[in-house]
Structure formats: structure tokens, C-alpha cells
Coordinates of C-alpha atoms in Angstrom, one line a residue:
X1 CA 47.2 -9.6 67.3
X2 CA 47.8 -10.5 63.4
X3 CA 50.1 -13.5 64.9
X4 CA 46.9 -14.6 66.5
X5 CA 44.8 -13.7 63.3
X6 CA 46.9 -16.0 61.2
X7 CA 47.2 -18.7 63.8
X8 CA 43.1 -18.9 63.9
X9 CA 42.5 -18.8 60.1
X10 CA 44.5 -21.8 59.7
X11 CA 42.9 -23.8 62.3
X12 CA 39.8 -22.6 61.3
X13 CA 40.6 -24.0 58.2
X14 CA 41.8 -27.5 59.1
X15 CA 38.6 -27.5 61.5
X16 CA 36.6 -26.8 58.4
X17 CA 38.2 -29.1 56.2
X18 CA 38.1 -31.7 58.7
X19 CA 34.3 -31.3 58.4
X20 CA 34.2 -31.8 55.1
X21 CA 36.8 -33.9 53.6
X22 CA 35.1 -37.0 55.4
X23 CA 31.7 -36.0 53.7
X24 CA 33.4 -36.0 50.2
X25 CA 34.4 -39.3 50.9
X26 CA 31.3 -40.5 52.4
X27 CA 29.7 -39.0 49.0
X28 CA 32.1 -40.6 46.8
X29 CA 31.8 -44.3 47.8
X30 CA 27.7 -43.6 47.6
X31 CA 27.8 -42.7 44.5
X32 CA 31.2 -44.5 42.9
X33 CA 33.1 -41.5 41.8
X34 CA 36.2 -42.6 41.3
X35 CA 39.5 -42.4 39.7
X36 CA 39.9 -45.7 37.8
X37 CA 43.2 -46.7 37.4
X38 CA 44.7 -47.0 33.7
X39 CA 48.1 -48.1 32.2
X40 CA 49.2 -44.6 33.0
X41 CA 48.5 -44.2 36.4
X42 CA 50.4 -45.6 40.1
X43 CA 47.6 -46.2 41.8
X44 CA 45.9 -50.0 41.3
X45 CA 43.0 -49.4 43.0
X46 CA 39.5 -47.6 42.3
X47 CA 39.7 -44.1 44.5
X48 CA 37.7 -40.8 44.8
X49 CA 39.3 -37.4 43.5
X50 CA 37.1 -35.1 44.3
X51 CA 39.2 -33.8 47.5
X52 CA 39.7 -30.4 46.1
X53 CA 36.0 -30.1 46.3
X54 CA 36.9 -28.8 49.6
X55 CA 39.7 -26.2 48.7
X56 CA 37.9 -23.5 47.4
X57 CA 34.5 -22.7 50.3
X58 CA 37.1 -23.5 53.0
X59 CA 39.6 -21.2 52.3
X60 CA 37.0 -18.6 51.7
X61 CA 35.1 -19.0 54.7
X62 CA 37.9 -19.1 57.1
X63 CA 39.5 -15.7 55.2
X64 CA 36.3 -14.5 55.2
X65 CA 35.0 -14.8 58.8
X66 CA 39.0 -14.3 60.1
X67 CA 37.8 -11.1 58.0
X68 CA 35.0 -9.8 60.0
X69 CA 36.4 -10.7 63.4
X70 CA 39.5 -8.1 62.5
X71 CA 36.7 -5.2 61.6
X72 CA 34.6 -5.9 65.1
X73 CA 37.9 -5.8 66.6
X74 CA 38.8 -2.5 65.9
X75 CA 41.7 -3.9 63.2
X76 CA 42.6 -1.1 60.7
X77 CA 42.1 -3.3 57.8
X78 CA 39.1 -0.5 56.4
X79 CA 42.4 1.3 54.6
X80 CA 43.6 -2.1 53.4
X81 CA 40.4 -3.5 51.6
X82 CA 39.6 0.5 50.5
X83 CA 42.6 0.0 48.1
X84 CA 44.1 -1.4 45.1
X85 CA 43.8 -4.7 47.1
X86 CA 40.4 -5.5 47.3
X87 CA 40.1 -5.1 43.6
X88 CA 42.8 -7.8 43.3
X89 CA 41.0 -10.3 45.7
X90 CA 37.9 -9.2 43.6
X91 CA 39.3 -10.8 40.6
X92 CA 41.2 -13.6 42.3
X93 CA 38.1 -14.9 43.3
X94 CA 36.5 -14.8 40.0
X95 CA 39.6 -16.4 38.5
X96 CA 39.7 -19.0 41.0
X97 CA 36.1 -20.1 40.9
X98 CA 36.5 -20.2 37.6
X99 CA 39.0 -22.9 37.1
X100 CA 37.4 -24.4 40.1
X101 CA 34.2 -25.0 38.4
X102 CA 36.2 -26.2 35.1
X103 CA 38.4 -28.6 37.7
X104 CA 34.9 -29.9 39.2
X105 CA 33.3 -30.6 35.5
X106 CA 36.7 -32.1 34.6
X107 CA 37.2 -34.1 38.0
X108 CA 33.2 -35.7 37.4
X109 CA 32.6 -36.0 33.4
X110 CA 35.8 -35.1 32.2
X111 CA 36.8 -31.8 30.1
X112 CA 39.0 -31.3 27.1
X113 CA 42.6 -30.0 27.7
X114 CA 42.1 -27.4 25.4
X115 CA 39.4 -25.8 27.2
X116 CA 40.7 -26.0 30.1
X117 CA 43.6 -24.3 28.6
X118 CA 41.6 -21.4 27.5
X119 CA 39.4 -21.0 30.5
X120 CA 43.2 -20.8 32.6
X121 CA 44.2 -18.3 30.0
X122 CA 41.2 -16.5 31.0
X123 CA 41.3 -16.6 34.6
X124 CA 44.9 -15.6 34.6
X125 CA 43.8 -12.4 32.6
X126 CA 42.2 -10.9 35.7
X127 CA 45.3 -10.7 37.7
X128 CA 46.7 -7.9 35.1
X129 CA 43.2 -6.2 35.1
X130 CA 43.3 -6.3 38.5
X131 CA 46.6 -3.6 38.7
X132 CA 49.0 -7.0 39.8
X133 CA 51.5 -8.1 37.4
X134 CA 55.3 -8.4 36.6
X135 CA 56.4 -4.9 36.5
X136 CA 60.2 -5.8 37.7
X137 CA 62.7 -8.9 37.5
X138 CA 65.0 -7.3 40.2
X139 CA 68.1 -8.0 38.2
X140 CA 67.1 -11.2 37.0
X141 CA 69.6 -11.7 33.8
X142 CA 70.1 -8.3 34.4
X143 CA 66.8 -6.8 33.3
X144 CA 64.9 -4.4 36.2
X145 CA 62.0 -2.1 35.4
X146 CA 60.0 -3.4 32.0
X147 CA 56.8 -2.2 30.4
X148 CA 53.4 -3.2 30.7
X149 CA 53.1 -5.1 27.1
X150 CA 55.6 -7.0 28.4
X151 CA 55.2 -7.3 31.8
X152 CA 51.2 -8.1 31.7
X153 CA 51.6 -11.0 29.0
X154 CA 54.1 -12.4 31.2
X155 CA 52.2 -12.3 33.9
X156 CA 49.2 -14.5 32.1
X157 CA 52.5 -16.8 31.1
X158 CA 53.5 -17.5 34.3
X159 CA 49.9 -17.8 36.2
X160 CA 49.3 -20.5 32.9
X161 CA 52.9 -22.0 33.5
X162 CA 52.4 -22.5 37.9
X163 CA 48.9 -24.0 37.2
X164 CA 49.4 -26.0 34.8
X165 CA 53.0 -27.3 37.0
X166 CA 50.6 -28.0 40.0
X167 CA 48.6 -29.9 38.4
X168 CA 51.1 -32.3 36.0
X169 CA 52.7 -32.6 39.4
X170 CA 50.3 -34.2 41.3
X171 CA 51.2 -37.9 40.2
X172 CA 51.4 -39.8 43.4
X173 CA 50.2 -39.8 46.9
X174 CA 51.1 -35.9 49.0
X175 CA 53.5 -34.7 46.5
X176 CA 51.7 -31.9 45.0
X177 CA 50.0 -31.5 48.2
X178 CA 53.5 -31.6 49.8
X179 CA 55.0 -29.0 47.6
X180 CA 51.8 -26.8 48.3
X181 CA 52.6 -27.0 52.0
X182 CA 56.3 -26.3 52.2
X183 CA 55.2 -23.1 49.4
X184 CA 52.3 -21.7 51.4
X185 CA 54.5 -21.7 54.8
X186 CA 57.5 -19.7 53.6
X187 CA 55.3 -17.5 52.0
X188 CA 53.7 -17.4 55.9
X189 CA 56.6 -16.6 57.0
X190 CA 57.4 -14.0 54.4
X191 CA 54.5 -12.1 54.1
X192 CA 54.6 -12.1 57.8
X193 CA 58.0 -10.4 58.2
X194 CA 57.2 -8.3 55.6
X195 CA 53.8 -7.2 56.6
X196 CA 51.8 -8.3 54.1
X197 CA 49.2 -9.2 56.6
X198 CA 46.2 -10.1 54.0
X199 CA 48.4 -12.0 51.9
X200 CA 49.7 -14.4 55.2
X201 CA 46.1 -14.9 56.0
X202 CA 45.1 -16.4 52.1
X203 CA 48.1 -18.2 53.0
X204 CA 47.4 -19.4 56.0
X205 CA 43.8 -20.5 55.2
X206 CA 44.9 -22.1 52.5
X207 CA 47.5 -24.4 54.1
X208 CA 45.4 -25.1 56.5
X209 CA 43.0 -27.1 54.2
X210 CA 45.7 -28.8 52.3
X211 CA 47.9 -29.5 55.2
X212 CA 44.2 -31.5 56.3
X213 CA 43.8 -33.2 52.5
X214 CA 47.3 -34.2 53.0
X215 CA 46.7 -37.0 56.0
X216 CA 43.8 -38.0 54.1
X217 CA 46.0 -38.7 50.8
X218 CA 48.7 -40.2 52.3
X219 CA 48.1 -41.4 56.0
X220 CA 43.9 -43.1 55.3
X221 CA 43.5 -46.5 55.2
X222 CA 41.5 -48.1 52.8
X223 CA 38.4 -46.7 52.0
X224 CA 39.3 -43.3 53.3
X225 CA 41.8 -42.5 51.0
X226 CA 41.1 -39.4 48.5
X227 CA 42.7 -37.7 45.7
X228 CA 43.1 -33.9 45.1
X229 CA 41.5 -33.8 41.5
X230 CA 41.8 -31.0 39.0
X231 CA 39.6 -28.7 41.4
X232 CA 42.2 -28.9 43.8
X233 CA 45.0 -28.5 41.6
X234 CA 44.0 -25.6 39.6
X235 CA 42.8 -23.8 42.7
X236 CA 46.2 -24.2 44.3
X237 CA 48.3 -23.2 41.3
X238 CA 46.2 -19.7 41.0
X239 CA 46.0 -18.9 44.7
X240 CA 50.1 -19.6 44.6
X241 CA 50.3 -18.0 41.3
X242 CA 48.5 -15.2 43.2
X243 CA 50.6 -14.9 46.6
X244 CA 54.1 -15.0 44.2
X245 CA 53.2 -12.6 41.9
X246 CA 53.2 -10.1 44.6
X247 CA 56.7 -10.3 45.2
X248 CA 57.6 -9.9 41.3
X249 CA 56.0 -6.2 41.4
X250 CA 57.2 -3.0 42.3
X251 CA 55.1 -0.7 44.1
X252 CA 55.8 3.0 45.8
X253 CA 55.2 1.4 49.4
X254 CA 56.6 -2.4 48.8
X255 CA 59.9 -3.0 47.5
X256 CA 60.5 -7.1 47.3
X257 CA 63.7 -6.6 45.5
X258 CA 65.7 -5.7 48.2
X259 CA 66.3 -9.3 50.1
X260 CA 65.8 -11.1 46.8
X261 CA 62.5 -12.0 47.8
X262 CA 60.8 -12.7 44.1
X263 CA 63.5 -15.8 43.5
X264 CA 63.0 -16.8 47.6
X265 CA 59.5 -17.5 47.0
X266 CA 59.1 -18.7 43.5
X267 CA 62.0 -21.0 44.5
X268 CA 59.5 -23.2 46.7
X269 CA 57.7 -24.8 43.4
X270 CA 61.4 -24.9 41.3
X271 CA 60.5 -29.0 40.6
X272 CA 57.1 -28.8 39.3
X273 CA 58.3 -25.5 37.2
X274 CA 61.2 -26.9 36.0
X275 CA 59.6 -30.7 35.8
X276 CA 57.0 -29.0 33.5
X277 CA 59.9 -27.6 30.8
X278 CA 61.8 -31.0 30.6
X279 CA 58.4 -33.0 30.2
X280 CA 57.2 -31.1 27.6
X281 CA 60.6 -30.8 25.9
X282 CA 60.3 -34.4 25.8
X283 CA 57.3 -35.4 24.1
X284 CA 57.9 -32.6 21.6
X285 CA 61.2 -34.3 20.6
X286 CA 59.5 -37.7 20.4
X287 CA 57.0 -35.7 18.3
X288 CA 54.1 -36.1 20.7
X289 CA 51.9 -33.2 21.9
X290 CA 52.4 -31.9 24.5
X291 CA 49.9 -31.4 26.2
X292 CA 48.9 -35.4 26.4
X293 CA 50.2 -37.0 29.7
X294 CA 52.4 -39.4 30.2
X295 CA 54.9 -41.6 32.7
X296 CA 58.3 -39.0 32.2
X297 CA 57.8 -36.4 35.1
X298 CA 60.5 -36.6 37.8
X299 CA 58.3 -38.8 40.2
X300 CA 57.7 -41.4 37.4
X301 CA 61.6 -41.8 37.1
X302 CA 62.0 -41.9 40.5
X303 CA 60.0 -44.9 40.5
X304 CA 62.1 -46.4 38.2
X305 CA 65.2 -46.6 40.5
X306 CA 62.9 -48.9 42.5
X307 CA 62.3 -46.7 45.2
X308 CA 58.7 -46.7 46.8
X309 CA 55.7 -44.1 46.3
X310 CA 56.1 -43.1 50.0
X311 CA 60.2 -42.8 49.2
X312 CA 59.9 -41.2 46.0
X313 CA 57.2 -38.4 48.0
X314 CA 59.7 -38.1 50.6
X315 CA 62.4 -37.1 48.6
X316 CA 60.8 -34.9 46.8
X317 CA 59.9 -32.7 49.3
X318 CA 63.7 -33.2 51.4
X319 CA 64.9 -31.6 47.7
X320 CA 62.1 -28.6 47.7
X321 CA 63.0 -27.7 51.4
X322 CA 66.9 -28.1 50.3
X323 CA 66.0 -25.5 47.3
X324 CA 64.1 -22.9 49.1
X325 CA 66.6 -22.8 52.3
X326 CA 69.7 -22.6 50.0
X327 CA 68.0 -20.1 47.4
X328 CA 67.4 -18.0 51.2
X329 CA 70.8 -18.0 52.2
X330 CA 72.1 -17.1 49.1
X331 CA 69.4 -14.3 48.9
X332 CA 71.9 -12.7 51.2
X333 CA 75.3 -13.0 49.2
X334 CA 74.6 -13.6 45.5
X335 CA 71.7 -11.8 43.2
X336 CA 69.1 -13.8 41.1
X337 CA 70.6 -14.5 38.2
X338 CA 73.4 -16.3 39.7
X339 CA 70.2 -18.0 42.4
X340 CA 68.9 -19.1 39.0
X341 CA 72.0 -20.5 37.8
X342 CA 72.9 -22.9 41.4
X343 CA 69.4 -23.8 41.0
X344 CA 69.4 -25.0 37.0
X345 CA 72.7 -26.8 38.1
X346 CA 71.2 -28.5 40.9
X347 CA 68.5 -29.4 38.8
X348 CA 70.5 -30.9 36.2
X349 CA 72.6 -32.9 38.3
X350 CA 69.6 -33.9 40.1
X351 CA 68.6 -35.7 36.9
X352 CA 72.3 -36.9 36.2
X353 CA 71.7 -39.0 39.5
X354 CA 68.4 -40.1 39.1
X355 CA 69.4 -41.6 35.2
X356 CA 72.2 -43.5 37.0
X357 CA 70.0 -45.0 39.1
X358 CA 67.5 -46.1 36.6
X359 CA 70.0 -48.1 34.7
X360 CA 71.5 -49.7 37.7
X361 CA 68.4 -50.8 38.2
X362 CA 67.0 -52.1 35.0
X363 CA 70.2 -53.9 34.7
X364 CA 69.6 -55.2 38.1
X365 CA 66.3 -56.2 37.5
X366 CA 66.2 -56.8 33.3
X367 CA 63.2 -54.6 33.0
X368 CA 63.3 -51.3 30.3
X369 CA 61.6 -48.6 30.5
X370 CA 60.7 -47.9 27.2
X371 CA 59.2 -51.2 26.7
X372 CA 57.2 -50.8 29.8
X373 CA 56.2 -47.1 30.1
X374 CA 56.5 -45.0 26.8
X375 CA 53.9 -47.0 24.6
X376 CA 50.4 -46.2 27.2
X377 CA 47.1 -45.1 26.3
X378 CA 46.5 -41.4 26.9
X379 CA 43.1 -41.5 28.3
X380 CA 43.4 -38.5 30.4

């Protein structure tokens, strides 16, 4: 019956989301809230961002109703929702309304990075005082068991760190939407094996909305196109932030150590986690903050080898599938500390190739990079 469960909360969700994506869009040409385009951005035309409006009442009404039809069926979920776990999805839902609400003021009006930096620090606070957090690395650099003041700050870190990785990702059409999808089904699949029934059903009714914004951000014509926005964004990154952190924490009945299940999962969003680290790395050295956006993450440079949006999305997500289905089959042979070494490597080389290419192609073409991109307005 869960199979079924799982199956219906994501079509309830794309049947949801099918609702009311079209009336987001409907509301955003009436009322011209766009996303203008600017010297730092792909897109050349006017278009609306306010599809992760939509994230947020979907995924709780299909979880939600999916829900109440297991308790009038008899489902032992009473034990489940009795226990620590409903105190976690207590505070996940405050966290993620939260920076849902902050993602909606910023998406319409605009909002200042550093509040939106504390409000995240915030939301990502309930997860520790909700009993979940990093109590084990499972051999990662060789460290196991660690303490709370260590464990719960890291925790925060790390919900802070995917977040803010979702969103600085979500630079052209269906890659962070993409990424979302090909993270939310393994952990599907995961949680399913493993029988972390609740967790598969978040899952579930969360792809199901994105997997729905998806063909609206990539495959629309003109005039039905959408973007995600900072409420969809920062929703996705603390629901994932949410689902992974289960499988970096040791508990008396759940072991996720054994198949090497905390590096399986977190593997899914390596690029925008490791993008993140090399952007920022960046700007510090050319003594800009930080936290100011720019045209340096990895589908920006793919752009410069010439390659198209649709190309550069593509391959994207081909490398993400290629990460998470070696990290599995090395689950099996190797432990995570070396899993984090083949993926650093891969990573590096990754980047080895795409340099390459950009020269070949300014000196194909005459154009430079850092005459063209580097010197933009930071409006964001």
C-alpha cells in the first residue's frame, strides 16, 4: 500500500501544481511582475518568477491529505507521527514557511542578502531543536560519532550551505529545477528501500510539483514561461536540506552508515555544493564580497564554450546522474572518504575541461571574458 501512497502524493501534486502554476502566470502578466533582465542575467526578455509561489501549499496539501487517507485506512502511521518525527515536521514547517515568506517579499519588492541570511540562519536552527542533526560522519575523513556542540552547529552550516547552493544555482532555464528532480527521486528511491515511509512521501510530493514547474520553465512558449524565484529556491534547499540530514544521524532504530548512504544522497546536489565553494573562493580572491552575484558559476562558463542554454542544462544534469550513480556503486567497494576524494577529482577535472574549451573558443571567436562578463552591475 505505501508504493501506492507514494505514487498518489506525487500525482496529487503535479495535479495540484498543474492548477496553479497557470494562475501564477495568469496573475503575473495582469499585474507585470516580472524578472527584468540586467547585464548579469541570460535571459533577454521581461518574465515572471513567482513560480515557487506554488511550492510550498502544494506540497503541503498533497502530504497532508495523502496523510489522512493513510489514518482512514487503517495505516499504522499513529506510532509514527506520536514520535520524535512529528516534532521534526513541526519545525520543518515553520522553517520552511519562513524562508518562503522571506523568498515571496524578496521575489516581489526585493530583500537585503543579509537578512535573508539571518532569517536562513534561523530557520535552519529549528532542525537541531527539533532532535535532527549531524550526530555521525560515518567515517568521513575518518571521524564517526561527534558531540552535539559540534554536531548541531554543523547542522545549521550545512542547511545554510544547501540553501544558499540551490538558490545561486538556479541561473538558467531547468537547472536547479533539474538538479531538484534527479535529488528528490533517489532519495524516493532510498527512503523507500529503507523504509522511511514519511520521508518518501515529502519526497514524493515535493517532486511532483517541481517535476510540473519544470515543463513550464523549460518546455512554455512565450508568454507561459515562468521562473522559480527565491520562494522556490529557498523552499527546495530546506526541504532537501531536511530529507539529507536524515541520513547523516545515528539513531537506535536507523543506521544509514552501513551502505554509505549519507555520501549516496548528499552526492545528488555535489555541483551546486561544490559550485558554491569555488564561486565564493573567487570573488574573495578578486576582493569582492561574496555574497554579491555574479557571471562565474559553472553554467555561466559553460556558456562561454559557446554551447547553448538548453546544452549547457543538459549537461549539467547528464554530470549529476553520472555523480550519484558512480558515488552508488562505489557505496559498495570503497568508504566516504575515498567517495569524496573520486568526486573532488572529478570535479576538478570537470573544470580543467570546461577552461579548455573557453579559450578555444574566445580564440575562435576574439571575444574575452573578462572584458565582457567580470565588470557588471550587481543589482541583485
Amino acid at each position: 500500500m505505501m508504493y501506492i501512497y507514494i505514487g498518489g502524493t506525487f500525482l496529487l501534486s503535479v495535479l495540484l501544481a498543474t492548477i496553479v502554476i497557470p494562475r501564477i502566470i495568469f496573475i503575473s502578466y495582469k499585474k507585470r511582475l516580472f524578472d527584468v533582465p540586467d547585464a548579469r542575467k541570460v535571459h533577454k526578455t521581461p518574465v515572471p518568477r513567482l513560480g515557487g509561489l506554488a511550492f510550498l501549499p502544494v506540497i503541503l496539501i498533497s502530504l497532508c491529505i495523502i496523510t489522512g487517507i493513510r489514518y482512514y485506512m487503517n495505516e499504522p502511521v499513529a506510532p509514527v507521527w506520536s514520535s520524535c518525527l512529528f516534532m521534526r515536521y513541526l519545525f520543518l514547517v515553520a522553517g520552511t514557511t519562513l524562508l518562503y515568506l522571506v523568498g515571496v517579499a524578496d521575489d516581489l519588492v526585493g530583500v537585503s542578502y543579509r537578512y535573508k541570511f539571518v532569517v536562513q540562519i534561523l530557520s535552519a536552527s529549528f532542525l537541531p531543536l527539533s532532535g535532527l542533526w549531524i550526530n555521525d560522519l560515518g567515517g568521513l575523513l575518518g571521524l564517526h560519532a561527534i558531540p552535539a556542540f559540534i554536531g548541531m552547529p554543523l547542522t545549521v552550516f550545512l542547511v545554510v550551505y544547501i540553501t544558499n547552493a540551490i538558490n545561486l544555482i538556479d541561473g538558467i532555464d531547468g537547472l536547479a529545477s533539474g538538479l531538484t528532480c534527479i535529488a528528490l527521486g533517489l532519495l524516493i528511491i532510498v527512503c523507500t528501500l529503507v523504509g522511511q515511509w514519511t520521508h518518501a512521501l515529502l519526497a514524493s510530493a515535493t517532486l511532483g510539483v517541481v517535476i510540473t514547474f519544470f515543463y513550464y520553465n523549460v518546455f512554455s512558449v512565450s508568454g507561459r514561461k515562468l521562473f522559480m524565484g527565491d520562494a522556490g529556491s529557498l523552499t527546495l534547499g530546506y526541504i532537501l536540506s531536511f530529507l539529507i540530514l536524515h541520513f547523516w544521524m545515528q539513531q537506535e532504530y536507523w543506521d544509514p552508515f552501513k551502505l554509505n548512504l549519507n555520501m549516496v544522497t548528499i552526492s545528488t546536489l555535489f555541483i551546486p555544493l561544490l559550485d558554491v565553494v569555488r564561486v565564493f573562493y573567487s570573488r574573495i580572491r578578486s576582493g569582492r564580497n561574496p555574497f554579491l552575484p555574479d557571471k562565474n558559476h559553472i553554467h555561466h562558463k559553460l556558456l562561454r564554450t559557446g554551447m547553448r542554454i538548453r546544452t549547457v542544462m543538459i549537461t549539467l544534469l547528464m554530470l549529476s546522474l553520472f555523480l550519484v550513480a558512480a558515488n552508488f556503486v562505489l557505496s559498495f567497494y570503497i568508504n566516504a572518504t575515498f567517495m569524496l576524494l573520486f568526486d573532488l577529482i572529478f570535479w576538478c577535472t570537470s573544470h580543467v575541461v570546461i577552461n579548455r574549451a573557453i579559450v578555444k573558443h574566445e580564440k575562435l571567436t576574439g571575444r574575452k571574458w573578462y572584458k565582457t562578463y567580470i565588470h557588471v552591475p550587481f543589482n541583485k
